[in-house]
Coordinates of C-alpha atoms and ligand atoms in Angstrom, one line a residue:
M1 CA 69.9 106.2 103.3
T2 CA 71.3 109.5 102.7
N3 CA 74.2 110.5 99.8
P4 CA 76.8 110.5 101.3
Y5 CA 79.5 113.8 100.0
P6 CA 81.7 113.1 97.1
L7 CA 84.8 115.0 98.0
G8 CA 88.7 114.7 96.8
L9 CA 90.6 114.6 100.0
R10 CA 94.1 116.1 99.5
L11 CA 96.4 114.0 102.2
A12 CA 99.7 114.6 101.4
G13 CA 101.6 114.8 104.5
L14 CA 98.8 113.9 106.5
R15 CA 98.3 110.5 108.9
V16 CA 95.6 108.2 108.0
V17 CA 95.2 105.8 109.7
V18 CA 95.0 101.7 107.9
V19 CA 93.9 98.4 110.6
G20 CA 94.5 95.1 109.0
G21 CA 97.4 93.7 107.0
G22 CA 95.5 91.4 104.9
A23 CA 94.8 91.1 100.8
V24 CA 91.6 94.3 101.4
A25 CA 94.6 96.4 103.2
T26 CA 97.3 96.0 100.3
R27 CA 94.6 97.4 97.9
R28 CA 94.5 100.4 99.7
V29 CA 97.6 101.1 100.6
P30 CA 99.4 101.9 97.6
A31 CA 96.4 105.1 96.3
L32 CA 97.1 106.3 100.0
L33 CA 100.8 106.2 99.6
D34 CA 100.1 107.8 95.6
A35 CA 98.2 110.1 97.2
G36 CA 101.4 111.2 99.4
A37 CA 99.6 110.1 102.8
D38 CA 102.0 109.6 106.2
V39 CA 100.3 105.8 106.5
L40 CA 100.0 103.8 109.8
L41 CA 99.5 100.4 109.3
V42 CA 98.4 98.8 113.0
A43 CA 98.2 95.1 112.7
P44 CA 99.5 92.2 114.5
E45 CA 100.4 90.9 110.4
I46 CA 100.5 91.7 106.5
S47 CA 101.1 90.8 103.6
P48 CA 105.1 90.2 101.6
A49 CA 103.7 93.8 99.7
L50 CA 102.4 95.8 102.9
R51 CA 106.2 94.5 104.4
A52 CA 107.7 95.3 101.8
H53 CA 106.8 99.4 101.0
A54 CA 107.5 99.3 105.5
D55 CA 110.9 98.1 104.4
A56 CA 111.2 100.3 101.5
G57 CA 109.6 103.1 104.4
R58 CA 107.3 104.2 103.0
L59 CA 105.3 103.8 105.8
R60 CA 105.4 103.3 109.4
W61 CA 104.3 99.6 111.3
L62 CA 103.1 98.5 114.1
P63 CA 103.0 95.2 114.2
R64 CA 100.1 94.9 116.9
R65 CA 96.8 95.6 117.4
F66 CA 95.1 98.4 117.5
A67 CA 94.7 100.7 120.0
P68 CA 92.8 103.7 120.7
D69 CA 95.3 106.5 120.9
D70 CA 97.1 105.5 117.2
L71 CA 94.2 107.3 116.4
D72 CA 96.0 110.6 117.7
G73 CA 96.2 112.9 114.8
A74 CA 95.1 110.5 112.3
W75 CA 92.9 112.2 109.5
L76 CA 91.2 109.7 108.2
V77 CA 91.1 105.6 109.4
H78 CA 90.8 102.8 106.7
V79 CA 89.6 99.9 108.8
A80 CA 90.7 96.6 107.0
V81 CA 89.7 93.8 109.4
D82 CA 87.2 90.5 109.6
D83 CA 86.6 90.7 113.0
P84 CA 83.8 92.8 113.2
A85 CA 84.4 93.4 117.0
A86 CA 87.6 94.9 116.8
A87 CA 86.1 96.9 113.8
A88 CA 83.6 98.3 116.2
T89 CA 86.8 99.1 118.0
V90 CA 88.0 101.3 115.5
S91 CA 84.6 103.6 114.5
A92 CA 84.5 104.2 118.1
A93 CA 87.4 105.3 118.3
A94 CA 86.6 106.9 115.3
Q95 CA 83.5 108.7 116.0
Q96 CA 84.9 109.8 119.6
Q97 CA 88.1 111.6 118.0
R98 CA 86.1 113.1 114.6
V99 CA 87.8 111.1 112.2
F100 CA 86.5 109.8 109.2
C101 CA 86.6 105.5 109.6
V102 CA 86.6 103.7 106.1
R103 CA 85.2 100.1 107.1
A104 CA 85.9 97.2 104.6
D105 CA 83.6 94.7 106.3
D106 CA 80.5 97.4 107.5
R107 CA 79.4 100.2 104.8
A108 CA 76.1 100.6 107.1
A109 CA 78.9 102.4 110.2
A110 CA 81.5 103.6 108.4
T111 CA 81.2 107.6 108.4
A112 CA 83.3 107.0 104.9
W113 CA 82.5 105.7 101.6
T114 CA 85.8 105.3 98.7
P115 CA 84.6 105.2 95.5
A116 CA 85.4 102.7 92.1
V117 CA 88.4 104.4 90.8
T118 CA 89.4 105.2 87.4
R119 CA 92.2 107.5 86.9
H120 CA 93.7 109.4 83.9
G121 CA 96.7 110.5 83.3
P122 CA 96.3 114.1 85.6
V123 CA 92.0 113.0 85.6
T124 CA 90.6 111.2 88.2
V125 CA 87.0 109.8 87.9
G126 CA 85.2 108.1 91.4
V127 CA 81.5 106.6 91.6
L128 CA 79.5 106.1 94.1
G129 CA 77.1 102.9 93.9
G130 CA 75.2 104.5 96.4
G131 CA 76.4 101.1 98.4
D132 CA 76.2 98.3 95.8
P133 CA 80.4 98.1 95.4
R134 CA 78.8 96.0 92.8
R135 CA 77.3 98.7 90.9
A136 CA 80.2 101.1 91.0
M137 CA 82.5 99.0 89.4
T138 CA 79.9 98.4 86.8
V139 CA 79.2 102.2 86.0
R140 CA 83.2 102.7 86.8
D141 CA 84.3 100.7 84.3
A142 CA 82.0 101.7 82.0
I143 CA 83.3 105.3 82.4
R144 CA 87.0 104.2 81.6
T145 CA 85.6 102.5 78.4
L146 CA 83.7 105.6 77.1
L147 CA 87.4 107.8 78.4
H148 CA 90.1 105.2 76.9
A149 CA 87.7 105.2 73.7
R150 CA 87.5 109.2 73.2
Q151 CA 89.8 110.4 75.3
G152 CA 91.4 113.0 73.2
T153 CA 88.4 114.6 72.9
L154 CA 86.6 114.4 76.4
L155 CA 90.2 115.0 78.3
T156 CA 91.9 117.2 75.4
D157 CA 94.0 120.7 75.8
S158 CA 94.4 120.3 79.4
V159 CA 97.4 118.3 80.0
A160 CA 98.9 115.3 79.7
Q161 CA 101.6 115.0 82.0
G162 CA 101.0 116.6 85.3
A163 CA 102.9 119.9 84.6
P164 CA 100.7 123.0 82.8
V165 CA 100.7 123.0 79.2
D166 CA 101.9 126.7 78.0
T167 CA 100.2 127.0 75.1
A168 CA 103.0 129.0 73.4
T169 CA 104.9 126.4 72.4
G170 CA 103.6 122.7 72.5
R171 CA 105.3 119.4 73.0
V172 CA 106.6 116.8 71.2
A173 CA 106.3 112.9 72.8
L174 CA 108.0 110.0 71.3
V175 CA 105.4 107.0 72.1
G176 CA 106.3 103.5 71.1
A177 CA 103.2 102.2 69.5
G178 CA 104.7 98.6 70.6
P179 CA 105.6 95.4 68.0
G180 CA 102.5 95.5 65.5
D181 CA 99.2 94.1 67.8
P182 CA 97.5 97.6 68.4
E183 CA 96.7 96.5 72.3
L184 CA 100.4 96.1 72.9
I185 CA 100.9 100.0 73.1
T186 CA 100.9 101.4 77.0
L187 CA 98.4 102.6 78.2
K188 CA 100.9 106.2 78.8
G189 CA 100.8 105.6 74.9
W190 CA 97.9 106.0 74.1
R191 CA 96.0 108.3 75.9
L192 CA 99.0 111.1 74.3
L193 CA 97.9 109.9 71.1
T194 CA 94.5 110.5 71.6
E195 CA 95.6 113.9 72.7
A196 CA 97.8 115.0 70.1
D197 CA 96.8 117.5 67.6
V198 CA 99.8 116.1 64.9
V199 CA 100.7 112.7 64.8
V200 CA 103.5 111.7 62.2
A201 CA 103.8 107.9 62.4
D202 CA 106.3 105.1 61.3
R203 CA 105.7 102.3 58.9
L204 CA 106.1 99.9 61.4
V205 CA 103.1 101.5 63.6
P206 CA 100.0 99.5 64.0
G207 CA 97.6 101.1 61.3
L208 CA 94.7 100.6 63.3
L209 CA 96.0 103.0 66.3
L210 CA 95.5 105.5 63.8
D211 CA 91.9 104.6 63.1
E212 CA 90.8 106.0 66.7
L213 CA 93.1 109.7 66.3
R214 CA 90.2 112.1 67.0
A215 CA 88.6 114.0 64.4
G216 CA 91.3 116.7 63.1
V217 CA 94.5 115.3 64.0
E218 CA 96.6 116.1 61.5
L219 CA 98.5 112.9 60.9
V220 CA 102.0 112.7 58.7
D221 CA 102.9 109.3 57.6
A222 CA 107.1 109.7 57.7
S223 CA 107.4 106.7 55.3
K224 CA 105.6 108.3 52.1
I225 CA 109.1 110.8 53.6
P226 CA 110.9 111.5 49.8
Y227 CA 114.4 112.0 50.0
G228 CA 116.9 109.1 51.2
P229 CA 117.4 108.2 54.6
S230 CA 119.2 110.7 56.3
R231 CA 117.0 114.0 55.1
T232 CA 114.2 112.0 56.1
Q233 CA 115.4 112.2 59.2
D234 CA 116.1 115.5 58.7
E235 CA 112.7 116.9 57.8
I236 CA 111.2 113.8 60.8
N237 CA 113.1 116.5 62.9
R238 CA 111.4 119.8 61.2
I239 CA 108.4 118.3 61.4
L240 CA 108.5 118.3 64.4
V241 CA 110.2 120.9 65.8
D242 CA 108.4 123.2 62.9
R243 CA 105.0 121.2 64.8
A244 CA 105.9 121.6 68.4
L245 CA 107.2 126.1 67.9
A246 CA 103.7 126.7 66.1
G247 CA 102.0 125.0 69.4
A248 CA 100.7 121.8 68.7
F249 CA 101.0 118.7 70.5
V250 CA 103.1 116.5 68.3
V251 CA 103.6 112.7 68.9
R252 CA 106.2 110.8 67.6
L253 CA 104.9 107.7 67.1
K254 CA 106.8 104.6 66.4
G255 CA 107.1 101.1 65.5
G256 CA 108.8 99.0 69.1
D257 CA 110.7 101.0 71.6
P258 CA 111.8 104.5 70.4
Y259 CA 114.9 103.7 71.4
V260 CA 115.5 100.9 70.1
F261 CA 117.1 100.7 66.4
G262 CA 114.9 104.2 66.1
R263 CA 116.5 106.9 66.0
G264 CA 114.7 108.7 68.7
G265 CA 117.4 109.6 70.1
E266 CA 117.8 111.7 66.6
E267 CA 114.6 113.1 67.8
L268 CA 115.4 114.0 70.7
L269 CA 117.7 116.1 70.7
A270 CA 116.5 117.2 67.4
C271 CA 114.5 119.3 69.6
A272 CA 116.2 119.9 72.9
A273 CA 118.2 121.7 70.9
A274 CA 115.1 123.7 69.2
G275 CA 113.5 124.7 72.8
V276 CA 111.6 122.0 72.4
P277 CA 109.8 120.1 75.5
V278 CA 110.6 116.5 75.2
T279 CA 108.6 113.2 77.3
V280 CA 109.3 109.6 75.4
V281 CA 107.2 107.3 76.5
P282 CA 108.3 103.6 76.2
G283 CA 107.1 100.4 74.3
V284 CA 107.3 97.0 74.2
T285 CA 109.7 96.1 71.8
S286 CA 109.8 93.7 68.9
S287 CA 112.8 92.1 70.1
I288 CA 111.6 90.6 73.6
A289 CA 107.8 90.3 71.8
A290 CA 108.8 88.6 68.6
P291 CA 110.4 86.2 70.0
A292 CA 108.1 85.5 72.8
A293 CA 104.9 85.6 70.3
A294 CA 106.6 82.8 68.9
G295 CA 106.7 80.9 72.1
I296 CA 109.8 81.5 72.4
P297 CA 111.4 83.4 76.2
V298 CA 114.6 85.2 75.8
T299 CA 115.7 83.7 79.1
H300 CA 114.9 80.4 80.8
R301 CA 116.4 79.4 84.8
S302 CA 119.2 76.9 83.7
V303 CA 119.1 77.6 80.0
A304 CA 119.9 81.1 79.2
H305 CA 121.2 83.9 81.6
E306 CA 121.9 86.4 78.5
F307 CA 119.8 88.1 75.7
T308 CA 121.5 90.5 72.8
V309 CA 120.2 92.5 71.0
V310 CA 121.1 93.1 67.6
S311 CA 121.3 95.1 64.4
G312 CA 122.0 93.2 61.1
H313 CA 121.2 96.1 58.5
V314 CA 125.1 96.5 58.3
A315 CA 127.0 93.4 57.3
P316 CA 129.8 91.4 59.1
D317 CA 132.3 92.4 57.3
S318 CA 131.9 95.7 56.0
P319 CA 134.1 98.3 57.2
A320 CA 131.1 100.3 59.0
S321 CA 130.3 97.7 61.1
L322 CA 130.1 98.6 64.7
V323 CA 128.8 94.8 66.2
R324 CA 132.4 92.1 67.0
W325 CA 130.0 89.4 65.5
D326 CA 133.2 87.1 66.1
A327 CA 133.0 88.1 70.4
L328 CA 129.3 86.9 69.9
A329 CA 129.7 84.0 68.1
T330 CA 131.8 82.8 71.9
L331 CA 128.2 84.3 74.0
R332 CA 126.5 80.8 74.2
G333 CA 122.9 83.0 75.8
T334 CA 120.5 83.9 73.3
L335 CA 120.8 86.1 70.9
V336 CA 117.9 88.4 68.6
I337 CA 119.3 89.8 65.5
L338 CA 116.8 92.7 64.2
M339 CA 116.8 94.3 60.4
G340 CA 119.3 90.8 59.7
L341 CA 117.1 89.2 56.9
K342 CA 119.0 90.9 53.9
N343 CA 122.5 89.5 55.8
L344 CA 120.9 86.2 57.4
P345 CA 123.0 84.4 55.3
A346 CA 126.6 86.7 56.1
I347 CA 125.6 86.4 59.6
A348 CA 124.5 83.1 60.4
A349 CA 128.4 81.7 58.2
T350 CA 130.3 85.1 60.5
L351 CA 128.7 83.0 63.7
L352 CA 129.5 79.6 63.1
A353 CA 133.2 80.2 61.4
H354 CA 133.6 81.6 64.9
G355 CA 132.9 79.3 66.9
R356 CA 128.4 79.3 67.9
P357 CA 127.4 75.7 67.3
A358 CA 125.6 74.7 63.5
D359 CA 123.2 72.6 65.3
T360 CA 122.1 76.2 67.9
P361 CA 118.4 76.5 67.7
T362 CA 117.2 79.6 65.2
A363 CA 114.2 80.9 64.8
V364 CA 112.6 83.4 62.5
V365 CA 109.2 85.4 63.8
Q366 CA 108.1 87.6 61.2
E367 CA 105.0 90.0 61.3
A368 CA 105.1 89.6 65.3
T369 CA 101.9 90.0 67.2
T370 CA 100.3 90.7 63.7
G371 CA 97.7 88.3 61.6
A372 CA 99.9 88.1 59.2
Q373 CA 102.1 86.4 62.1
R374 CA 105.2 83.7 60.5
I375 CA 107.1 81.5 62.9
V376 CA 110.3 79.7 60.3
R377 CA 111.5 76.6 62.9
S378 CA 115.9 75.8 61.6
T379 CA 118.9 76.6 63.6
L380 CA 121.9 78.0 62.5
G381 CA 123.2 76.4 59.8
A382 CA 120.1 75.5 57.9
V383 CA 118.2 79.2 59.2
A384 CA 119.3 81.3 56.0
A385 CA 118.4 78.1 53.1
D386 CA 115.3 78.2 55.7
V387 CA 114.5 82.0 55.0
A388 CA 115.0 81.9 50.9
A389 CA 113.0 78.7 50.7
A390 CA 110.0 79.7 53.0
Q391 CA 110.4 83.5 51.7
V392 CA 110.5 85.6 55.5
R393 CA 109.7 89.3 54.5
P394 CA 110.4 91.7 56.6
P395 CA 110.1 92.7 59.3
A396 CA 111.1 90.0 61.1
V397 CA 113.3 88.5 64.2
V398 CA 116.0 86.4 64.3
V399 CA 116.8 84.1 67.3
V400 CA 119.7 82.2 68.3
G401 CA 119.6 79.8 70.9
D402 CA 118.8 77.3 72.9
V403 CA 115.5 79.4 74.3
V404 CA 114.4 78.4 71.4
G405 CA 112.7 75.2 71.9
V406 CA 112.5 75.0 75.6
L407 CA 109.2 75.5 75.2
G408 CA 108.0 73.5 73.0
Ligands
LIG1 N1 111.4 100.0 67.3 C1 111.9 99.2 67.5 C2 113.0 98.1 65.8 C3 113.3 98.8 64.9 S1 114.1 98.7 63.5 C4 111.9 98.6 68.2 O1 112.1 98.3 68.9 O2 110.8 96.5 68.1 C5 113.4 97.8 62.5 C6 113.3 96.1 63.3 O3 112.4 95.4 64.3 C7 112.3 95.0 61.9 O4 113.8 95.1 60.8 C8 112.4 94.1 62.7 O5 113.9 92.8 62.4 C9 111.6 94.1 64.1 N2 110.5 94.7 63.7 C10 108.9 95.4 64.4 N3 108.6 95.3 64.6 C11 108.9 93.7 64.2 C12 107.5 92.5 63.9 N4 105.8 93.0 64.7 N5 108.2 91.2 63.8 C13 108.8 90.6 63.4 N6 110.2 92.1 63.3 C14 109.6 93.2 64.0

């Protein structure tokens, strides 16, 4: 067998016919849509996922068997049917019309092969295994692992977001690092982290993520910046802006999600005021992940149809409080309190005083998703005493509601 000739097809607006509506077609179609192809799906029946694409107008579906003139105007055809005779009909029509034909059922009969693919931002790697798809996938997996581990050194200085980088000004990415387990950062967050010139990290950011930064990265530990809380934020904003204006790609790595009690909005505004472009990469927030790690779903059918996330860092009776604790006490859904340990006695008392029952199941999760995770299970009436007795320390999340214990 002769060697295939690799190509990157630029399919935007070009007709691609997919014959078949089962599992293979369901897997193939998203990448075609992502490439902007004008997809024509020909199959008497199609999977629910394909039907959703058709209903949304992302592709056109002909609900019948293939006919040779379905290939009129096509640049490429994918055959994703089990029936060899039907597939051969498509191949013959493709031959006739000089359209490349991918055959899921018979590689030898195909005129084009689809590679095993791994995508890393703007970089796409396709692997052909000489007709052996398992070999292609094994090699692809090895390359994917390599690129995940060493993206910074292999893929840098190009582009992170698809847009060309102006080397005169750098830019800033506000990246959510997730709640603690280093594997709970998003793929995009991880890629940007490995591409960074400067990383400004919070105290709550998983240390292992920083362990894997490429050599030469400037690491600024935001928790070590002296002065009071507001001065510290000004100083962080100044570092982000200064480094970016000097041409660096700055990743501001924040615990959980950047916009959940993370002051990400202030950093975005500071960058915007200085004309520095900013990307925000959402993160897995501890307000949902910490309960989940303790086996508590924040919603559960016929138990809780809402969850409310509140900061407890201001005491309920303080004039500075923006939280209507009296109103929260009347809700029956799940209440998740962040930064609430210090004020927990006052918070629990306020919720009880305004009507939340004392026997409401309550849990406190400390250092969730890390090796040091601890869970204290209690009730709203007893939680303040139980947390004090167990010497729970920050960071911890308090969960109030019937979802606590719903999974046992
Ligand atoms: N942006 C973060 C929250 C920052 S506020 C997020 O989305 O998760 C800091 C508070 O988050 C802590 O006081 C604590 O209440 C909570 N928190 C963060 N990480 C946590 C963890 N691993 N376990 C429990 N609580 C955590």
